[in-house]
Amino acid sequence: MSPERGEVQVRAGAETDLTALTDLYNHYVRETAITFDTEPFSPDQRRPWLLSHPKDGPHRLLVAQSAGEGDGSLLGYATSSAFRPKGAYVTSVETTVYCAPEAGGRGVGTLLYRALFAALADEDVHRAYAGIAQPNEASVRLHARFGFRSIGTFTEVGRKFDRYWDVSWFQKDLR
């Protein structure tokens, strides 16, 4: 796989990625309203999240890293996670993509979602949902490219950086 400006490998996330995954996520915790977490995590605090995404099944963690002559740095990750904890939601997943700041606009999110939806194709998953804090046009475009459609907005649902943020919800049929 080769987005602009270098080769990229997409693979299942592993415990050896935990520190890099935590560092990447913490950037968004500290600097943006893209996530509504307000305090950075330690790798040990993020370990249960990582372990909730096995290499197979409907809940996946895929990582993108630079390949070839690069340093193997983490460029981003995508997940499909449990949508809600109740049994009737078992065939629904919530998906998300996080790209390293230096990887934005290089096609990494597209590569990750392409691989994620290919991995989910044989799983018993009916729908994927994505909540996108607004404004975030790049994420809205990415989700639209993969067939997500808008299903509504929760207005002023989260408070971070002393202001309220809306979250728009999107849905993708997988069957």
Tab-separated table of C-alpha atoms in Angstrom:
chain	number	residue	atom	x	y	z
A	1	MET	CA	0.000	0.000	0.000
A	2	SER	CA	1.443	3.316	-0.923
A	3	PRO	CA	-0.207	6.616	-0.117
A	4	GLU	CA	1.510	9.801	-1.159
A	5	ARG	CA	5.077	10.293	0.095
A	6	GLY	CA	6.066	6.758	1.087
A	7	GLU	CA	5.150	3.134	1.568
A	8	VAL	CA	2.693	2.219	4.295
A	9	GLN	CA	1.981	-1.168	5.838
A	10	VAL	CA	-1.421	-1.881	7.417
A	11	ARG	CA	-1.564	-4.766	9.887
A	12	ALA	CA	-3.319	-5.921	13.043
A	13	GLY	CA	-2.362	-3.943	16.113
A	14	ALA	CA	-0.246	-5.694	18.723
A	15	GLU	CA	0.825	-5.163	22.302
A	16	THR	CA	4.168	-3.874	21.019
A	17	ASP	CA	2.250	-0.917	19.533
A	18	LEU	CA	0.746	0.117	22.869
A	19	THR	CA	3.085	3.007	23.668
A	20	ALA	CA	2.922	4.486	20.161
A	21	LEU	CA	-0.878	4.071	20.063
A	22	THR	CA	-1.184	5.769	23.444
A	23	ASP	CA	1.076	8.640	22.392
A	24	LEU	CA	-0.931	9.174	19.199
A	25	TYR	CA	-4.266	9.133	21.024
A	26	ASN	CA	-2.968	11.437	23.755
A	27	HIS	CA	-2.137	14.043	21.106
A	28	TYR	CA	-5.854	14.215	20.285
A	29	VAL	CA	-6.798	14.198	23.977
A	30	ARG	CA	-4.526	17.172	24.723
A	31	GLU	CA	-4.837	19.198	21.521
A	32	THR	CA	-8.282	18.637	19.979
A	33	ALA	CA	-11.967	18.071	20.601
A	34	ILE	CA	-11.910	15.080	18.240
A	35	THR	CA	-12.053	12.853	21.314
A	36	PHE	CA	-13.985	13.810	24.408
A	37	ASP	CA	-11.432	12.239	26.736
A	38	THR	CA	-9.982	15.109	28.736
A	39	GLU	CA	-7.005	13.514	30.496
A	40	PRO	CA	-4.090	11.737	28.788
A	41	PHE	CA	-3.637	8.009	29.360
A	42	SER	CA	-0.644	5.926	30.341
A	43	PRO	CA	0.036	2.809	28.271
A	44	ASP	CA	-1.105	0.666	31.209
A	45	GLN	CA	-4.417	2.529	31.289
A	46	ARG	CA	-4.866	1.913	27.528
A	47	ARG	CA	-3.986	-1.812	27.677
A	48	PRO	CA	-7.608	-2.993	28.303
A	49	TRP	CA	-8.716	-1.002	25.239
A	50	LEU	CA	-6.005	-2.641	23.121
A	51	LEU	CA	-6.863	-6.123	24.412
A	52	SER	CA	-10.562	-5.593	23.570
A	53	HIS	CA	-9.562	-5.706	19.871
A	54	PRO	CA	-8.369	-9.228	18.972
A	55	LYS	CA	-6.867	-10.095	15.583
A	56	ASP	CA	-10.149	-11.601	14.402
A	57	GLY	CA	-13.832	-11.098	15.046
A	58	PRO	CA	-15.914	-7.952	14.740
A	59	HIS	CA	-13.780	-5.784	17.048
A	60	ARG	CA	-10.531	-5.025	15.275
A	61	LEU	CA	-7.552	-2.740	15.678
A	62	LEU	CA	-5.509	-2.065	12.555
A	63	VAL	CA	-2.403	0.089	12.510
A	64	ALA	CA	-0.614	1.844	9.673
A	65	GLN	CA	3.129	2.265	9.853
A	66	SER	CA	5.737	3.542	7.496
A	67	ALA	CA	7.449	0.712	5.612
A	68	GLY	CA	10.441	0.261	3.390
A	69	GLU	CA	13.298	2.623	4.111
A	70	GLY	CA	11.259	4.512	6.720
A	71	ASP	CA	11.606	4.240	10.456
A	72	GLY	CA	8.496	2.106	10.958
A	73	SER	CA	6.734	4.909	12.810
A	74	LEU	CA	3.040	4.641	13.557
A	75	LEU	CA	1.022	6.712	11.082
A	76	GLY	CA	-2.438	5.921	12.393
A	77	TYR	CA	-4.947	3.334	13.463
A	78	ALA	CA	-8.551	2.291	12.864
A	79	THR	CA	-10.858	0.333	15.116
A	80	SER	CA	-14.210	-1.341	15.114
A	81	SER	CA	-15.486	-1.570	18.670
A	82	ALA	CA	-18.620	-2.642	20.486
A	83	PHE	CA	-21.324	-0.062	19.812
A	84	ARG	CA	-23.127	-0.587	23.127
A	85	PRO	CA	-22.706	-3.261	25.834
A	86	LYS	CA	-26.220	-4.784	25.565
A	87	GLY	CA	-26.665	-8.083	23.718
A	88	ALA	CA	-29.010	-6.831	21.006
A	89	TYR	CA	-26.258	-4.496	19.742
A	90	VAL	CA	-23.813	-7.336	19.017
A	91	THR	CA	-24.066	-6.919	15.224
A	92	SER	CA	-23.348	-3.181	15.377
A	93	VAL	CA	-19.878	-1.658	15.666
A	94	GLU	CA	-18.540	1.834	16.175
A	95	THR	CA	-15.617	2.662	13.920
A	96	THR	CA	-12.951	5.290	14.231
A	97	VAL	CA	-9.723	6.398	12.593
A	98	TYR	CA	-6.882	8.405	14.115
A	99	CYS	CA	-3.941	9.560	11.992
A	100	ALA	CA	-0.670	10.964	13.257
A	101	PRO	CA	-0.579	14.735	12.679
A	102	GLU	CA	2.231	14.362	10.135
A	103	ALA	CA	0.226	11.705	8.240
A	104	GLY	CA	-2.842	13.852	7.597
A	105	GLY	CA	-3.832	14.209	3.950
A	106	ARG	CA	-1.645	11.298	2.821
A	107	GLY	CA	-4.366	8.685	2.366
A	108	VAL	CA	-3.556	6.803	5.571
A	109	GLY	CA	-7.144	6.993	6.840
A	110	THR	CA	-8.385	5.642	3.522
A	111	LEU	CA	-5.950	2.717	3.654
A	112	LEU	CA	-6.955	1.918	7.219
A	113	TYR	CA	-10.694	2.013	6.528
A	114	ARG	CA	-10.303	-0.032	3.331
A	115	ALA	CA	-8.472	-2.729	5.312
A	116	LEU	CA	-10.897	-2.539	8.237
A	117	PHE	CA	-14.015	-2.980	6.111
A	118	ALA	CA	-12.354	-5.804	4.166
A	119	ALA	CA	-11.613	-7.526	7.495
A	120	LEU	CA	-15.235	-7.069	8.622
A	121	ALA	CA	-16.710	-8.411	5.365
A	122	ASP	CA	-16.939	-11.990	6.656
A	123	GLU	CA	-17.998	-11.071	10.185
A	124	ASP	CA	-21.553	-11.038	11.526
A	125	VAL	CA	-21.762	-7.237	11.526
A	126	HIS	CA	-24.846	-5.500	10.197
A	127	ARG	CA	-24.038	-1.801	10.655
A	128	ALA	CA	-21.127	0.468	11.457
A	129	TYR	CA	-21.588	3.785	13.237
A	130	ALA	CA	-19.233	6.723	13.596
A	131	GLY	CA	-19.581	9.773	15.817
A	132	ILE	CA	-17.667	12.790	14.529
A	133	ALA	CA	-17.131	15.852	16.726
A	134	GLN	CA	-17.906	18.957	14.693
A	135	PRO	CA	-16.445	20.659	12.833
A	136	ASN	CA	-14.286	17.995	11.152
A	137	GLU	CA	-14.720	18.142	7.375
A	138	ALA	CA	-11.836	15.748	6.672
A	139	SER	CA	-13.458	13.014	8.760
A	140	VAL	CA	-16.901	13.675	7.270
A	141	ARG	CA	-15.406	13.320	3.753
A	142	LEU	CA	-13.574	10.117	4.684
A	143	HIS	CA	-16.718	8.535	6.072
A	144	ALA	CA	-18.804	9.613	3.071
A	145	ARG	CA	-16.185	8.035	0.764
A	146	PHE	CA	-16.845	4.713	2.526
A	147	GLY	CA	-20.610	4.910	2.251
A	148	PHE	CA	-21.501	6.347	5.639
A	149	ARG	CA	-24.572	8.578	5.654
A	150	SER	CA	-25.574	11.183	8.198
A	151	ILE	CA	-28.260	10.076	10.658
A	152	GLY	CA	-28.321	13.057	13.009
A	153	THR	CA	-26.456	15.355	15.343
A	154	PHE	CA	-26.266	15.496	19.117
A	155	THR	CA	-25.920	19.232	19.770
A	156	GLU	CA	-23.614	20.529	22.498
A	157	VAL	CA	-23.219	16.991	23.810
A	158	GLY	CA	-19.648	17.344	25.089
A	159	ARG	CA	-17.756	20.090	26.884
A	160	LYS	CA	-14.026	20.402	26.349
A	161	PHE	CA	-11.687	23.407	26.279
A	162	ASP	CA	-14.415	25.512	27.938
A	163	ARG	CA	-16.910	25.148	25.114
A	164	TYR	CA	-19.616	22.754	23.972
A	165	TRP	CA	-19.215	20.558	20.889
A	166	ASP	CA	-21.706	18.831	18.608
A	167	VAL	CA	-21.290	15.226	17.468
A	168	SER	CA	-22.719	14.169	14.126
A	169	TRP	CA	-23.554	10.487	13.772
A	170	PHE	CA	-23.076	8.470	10.616
A	171	GLN	CA	-24.150	4.959	9.652
A	172	LYS	CA	-22.881	2.427	7.108
A	173	ASP	CA	-24.737	-0.714	6.079
A	174	LEU	CA	-22.400	-3.697	6.033
A	175	ARG	CA	-24.800	-6.383	4.775
